[in-house]
C-alpha positions as a Python dict, from the first residue, in 0.01 Angstrom:
ca = {
    (1, 'X'): (0, 0, 0),
    (2, 'X'): (125, -62, -354),
    (3, 'X'): (354, 178, -539),
    (4, 'X'): (116, 156, -835),
    (5, 'X'): (-162, 310, -622),
    (6, 'X'): (60, 608, -540),
    (7, 'X'): (175, 654, -901),
    (8, 'X'): (-185, 648, -1025),
    (9, 'X'): (-298, 907, -769),
    (10, 'X'): (2, 1133, -839),
    (11, 'X'): (-58, 1119, -1216),
    (12, 'X'): (-412, 1244, -1158),
    (13, 'X'): (-296, 1511, -914),
    (14, 'X'): (-37, 1658, -1154),
    (15, 'X'): (-248, 1613, -1471),
    (16, 'X'): (-8, 1353, -1604),
    (17, 'X'): (-270, 1115, -1738),
    (18, 'X'): (-270, 1254, -2094),
    (19, 'X'): (72, 1416, -2139),
    (20, 'X'): (364, 1234, -1980),
    (21, 'X'): (576, 1515, -1837),
    (22, 'X'): (668, 1296, -1542),
    (23, 'X'): (794, 945, -1597),
    (24, 'X'): (727, 644, -1380),
    (25, 'X'): (1092, 661, -1274),
    (26, 'X'): (1051, 1026, -1169),
    (27, 'X'): (754, 944, -950),
    (28, 'X'): (901, 632, -790),
    (29, 'X'): (1223, 818, -712),
    (30, 'X'): (1022, 1087, -534),
    (31, 'X'): (833, 817, -341),
    (32, 'X'): (1165, 709, -187),
    (33, 'X'): (1253, 1070, -111),
    (34, 'X'): (921, 1111, 71),
    (35, 'X'): (970, 794, 275),
    (36, 'X'): (1305, 927, 401),
    (37, 'X'): (1136, 1256, 495),
    (38, 'X'): (870, 1070, 691),
    (39, 'X'): (1131, 856, 867),
    (40, 'X'): (1316, 1170, 980),
    (41, 'X'): (1016, 1377, 1087),
    (42, 'X'): (775, 1116, 1228),
    (43, 'X'): (778, 788, 1420),
    (44, 'X'): (622, 592, 1133),
    (45, 'X'): (940, 391, 1077),
    (46, 'X'): (1030, 329, 1440),
    (47, 'X'): (1191, -4, 1524),
    (48, 'X'): (1268, -170, 1857),
    (49, 'X'): (1581, -371, 1932),
    (50, 'X'): (1709, -541, 2245),
    (51, 'X'): (2085, -508, 2299),
    (52, 'X'): (2281, -725, 2537),
    (53, 'X'): (2480, -515, 2784),
    (54, 'X'): (2794, -690, 2909),
    (55, 'X'): (2909, -607, 3260),
    (56, 'X'): (3211, -378, 3297),
    (57, 'X'): (3175, -263, 2932),
    (58, 'X'): (3048, 87, 2857),
    (59, 'X'): (3048, 123, 2474),
    (60, 'X'): (2821, -80, 2247),
    (61, 'X'): (2744, -95, 1875),
    (62, 'X'): (2409, 36, 1753),
    (63, 'X'): (2203, -236, 1579),
    (64, 'X'): (2246, -215, 1201),
    (65, 'X'): (1870, -179, 1136),
    (66, 'X'): (1839, 129, 1360),
    (67, 'X'): (1981, 461, 1241),
    (68, 'X'): (1936, 656, 1564),
    (69, 'X'): (1809, 621, 1922),
    (70, 'X'): (1489, 798, 2024),
    (71, 'X'): (1401, 613, 2344),
    (72, 'X'): (1571, 360, 2571),
    (73, 'X'): (1430, 138, 2844),
    (74, 'X'): (1614, -51, 3115),
    (75, 'X'): (1442, -280, 3366),
    (76, 'X'): (1101, -138, 3270),
    (77, 'X'): (1203, 225, 3313),
    (78, 'X'): (1270, 489, 3051),
    (79, 'X'): (1635, 596, 3039),
    (80, 'X'): (1747, 942, 2936),
    (81, 'X'): (1910, 959, 2591),
    (82, 'X'): (2153, 1251, 2574),
    (83, 'X'): (2465, 1366, 2392),
    (84, 'X'): (2813, 1361, 2540),
    (85, 'X'): (2808, 1743, 2561),
    (86, 'X'): (2481, 1737, 2756),
    (87, 'X'): (2621, 1465, 2980),
    (88, 'X'): (2930, 1670, 3056),
    (89, 'X'): (2705, 1955, 3171),
    (90, 'X'): (2492, 1730, 3391),
    (91, 'X'): (2777, 1524, 3533),
    (92, 'X'): (3131, 1656, 3472),
    (93, 'X'): (3387, 1379, 3472),
    (94, 'X'): (3125, 1118, 3387),
    (95, 'X'): (3376, 921, 3177),
    (96, 'X'): (3545, 815, 3500),
    (97, 'X'): (3224, 651, 3624),
    (98, 'X'): (3204, 351, 3852),
    (99, 'X'): (2984, 47, 3799),
    (100, 'X'): (2620, 21, 3906),
    (101, 'X'): (2322, -212, 3878),
    (102, 'X'): (2113, 63, 3713),
    (103, 'X'): (2164, 243, 3381),
    (104, 'X'): (2099, 614, 3435),
    (105, 'X'): (2163, 745, 3084),
    (106, 'X'): (2244, 650, 2727),
    (107, 'X'): (2502, 877, 2565),
    (108, 'X'): (2443, 888, 2192),
    (109, 'X'): (2603, 1132, 1946),
    (110, 'X'): (2440, 1011, 1623),
    (111, 'X'): (2719, 767, 1551),
    (112, 'X'): (2736, 388, 1525),
    (113, 'X'): (2810, 343, 1895),
    (114, 'X'): (2634, 434, 2218),
    (115, 'X'): (2755, 448, 2579),
    (116, 'X'): (2572, 327, 2888),
    (117, 'X'): (2617, 527, 3209),
    (118, 'X'): (2719, 408, 3452),
    (119, 'X'): (2884, 83, 3344),
    (120, 'X'): (2674, -212, 3459),
    (121, 'X'): (2807, -436, 3731),
    (122, 'X'): (2609, -734, 3597),
    (123, 'X'): (2532, -848, 3243),
    (124, 'X'): (2183, -744, 3134),
    (125, 'X'): (2004, -593, 2832),
    (126, 'X'): (1848, -267, 2721),
    (127, 'X'): (1561, -198, 2480),
    (128, 'X'): (1618, 71, 2220),
    (129, 'X'): (1354, 239, 2009),
    (130, 'X'): (1486, 420, 1705),
    (131, 'X'): (1434, 497, 1340),
    (132, 'X'): (1480, 231, 1076),
    (133, 'X'): (1572, 317, 717),
    (134, 'X'): (1275, 274, 480),
    (135, 'X'): (1323, 12, 210),
    (136, 'X'): (1361, 169, -136),
    (137, 'X'): (1088, 87, -386),
    (138, 'X'): (1179, 36, -751),
    (139, 'X'): (872, -105, -926),
    (140, 'X'): (495, -54, -944),
    (141, 'X'): (439, -392, -781),
    (142, 'X'): (649, -307, -474),
    (143, 'X'): (475, -257, -141),
    (144, 'X'): (525, 50, 79),
    (145, 'X'): (535, -44, 447),
    (146, 'X'): (278, 216, 553),
    (147, 'X'): (-93, 191, 620),
    (148, 'X'): (-330, 318, 350),
    (149, 'X'): (-432, 615, 568),
    (150, 'X'): (-95, 772, 486),
    (151, 'X'): (-152, 759, 110),
    (152, 'X'): (-260, 1124, 82),
    (153, 'X'): (48, 1262, 255),
    (154, 'X'): (267, 1074, 6),
    (155, 'X'): (64, 1199, -288),
    (156, 'X'): (77, 1562, -172),
    (157, 'X'): (455, 1551, -120),
    (158, 'X'): (536, 1378, -449),
    (159, 'X'): (300, 1599, -650),
    (160, 'X'): (436, 1912, -486),
    (161, 'X'): (799, 1822, -553),
    (162, 'X'): (738, 1723, -914),
    (163, 'X'): (545, 2040, -999),
    (164, 'X'): (788, 2267, -815),
    (165, 'X'): (1074, 2149, -1036),
    (166, 'X'): (923, 2214, -1380),
    (167, 'X'): (1023, 2581, -1391),
    (168, 'X'): (671, 2688, -1487),
    (169, 'X'): (503, 2949, -1266),
    (170, 'X'): (164, 2777, -1274),
    (171, 'X'): (318, 2445, -1172),
    (172, 'X'): (531, 2610, -903),
    (173, 'X'): (224, 2770, -744),
    (174, 'X'): (29, 2443, -751),
    (175, 'X'): (328, 2256, -616),
    (176, 'X'): (363, 2502, -327),
    (177, 'X'): (-3, 2443, -240),
    (178, 'X'): (44, 2065, -236),
    (179, 'X'): (357, 2094, -22),
    (180, 'X'): (165, 2315, 222),
    (181, 'X'): (-99, 2043, 250),
    (182, 'X'): (178, 1788, 303),
    (183, 'X'): (331, 1994, 585),
    (184, 'X'): (-8, 2035, 755),
    (185, 'X'): (-68, 1662, 749),
    (186, 'X'): (289, 1592, 858),
    (187, 'X'): (239, 1814, 1163),
    (188, 'X'): (-85, 1638, 1246),
    (189, 'X'): (76, 1295, 1217),
    (190, 'X'): (373, 1398, 1432),
    (191, 'X'): (148, 1543, 1703),
    (192, 'X'): (-79, 1238, 1712),
    (193, 'X'): (209, 992, 1734),
    (194, 'X'): (390, 1197, 1998),
    (195, 'X'): (75, 1215, 2211),
    (196, 'X'): (24, 841, 2179),
    (197, 'X'): (383, 764, 2278),
    (198, 'X'): (371, 1006, 2572),
    (199, 'X'): (58, 842, 2714),
    (200, 'X'): (222, 501, 2710),
    (201, 'X'): (570, 591, 2829),
    (202, 'X'): (707, 470, 3161),
    (203, 'X'): (850, 718, 3411),
    (204, 'X'): (1219, 793, 3435),
    (205, 'X'): (1402, 618, 3714),
    (206, 'X'): (1724, 822, 3691),
    (207, 'X'): (1859, 1151, 3828),
    (208, 'X'): (1866, 1296, 3474),
    (209, 'X'): (1517, 1443, 3428),
}
């Protein structure tokens, strides 16, 4: 999907084809804002990475192209991803763990590192599924890494944001309507993707359910 396609559709949506209240720069900047929103609230920018897990080591660096961990799989089984506070509730004193041949949990506190529990007794690997940061677009010829079916949700968001910031009551009301349409479609996308992931997910093979 080209940025030019989005800009053209937005210009029509906000009546910007005759008067130029909104510049190309304004629209492209809001495209990037929308992509970040979609990355946060949906799985459209999910990315998978395989991380080598060295035996007797518990803390590992998150891959640079993944900004968080949503799911983890070890030896074909889904592993619980929890925070250190949640882990302390489930297993007090977990930091003094012994080694094992099975990873029971990934402790992740939205930082650059994650911890495997318990520490593996043999070198292996773990698959992580997380969010990748969308690539910023800067020109009409740039390509947005989304399928064309998501064009409308981008147009509704961008149009809504632009109109909401003009300070005019008429624009604000129209913008609110577009943002409502965006939120409805966002909810639908999130539900569809979640259902799809749930149907294909392996069962947990850990005591943390």
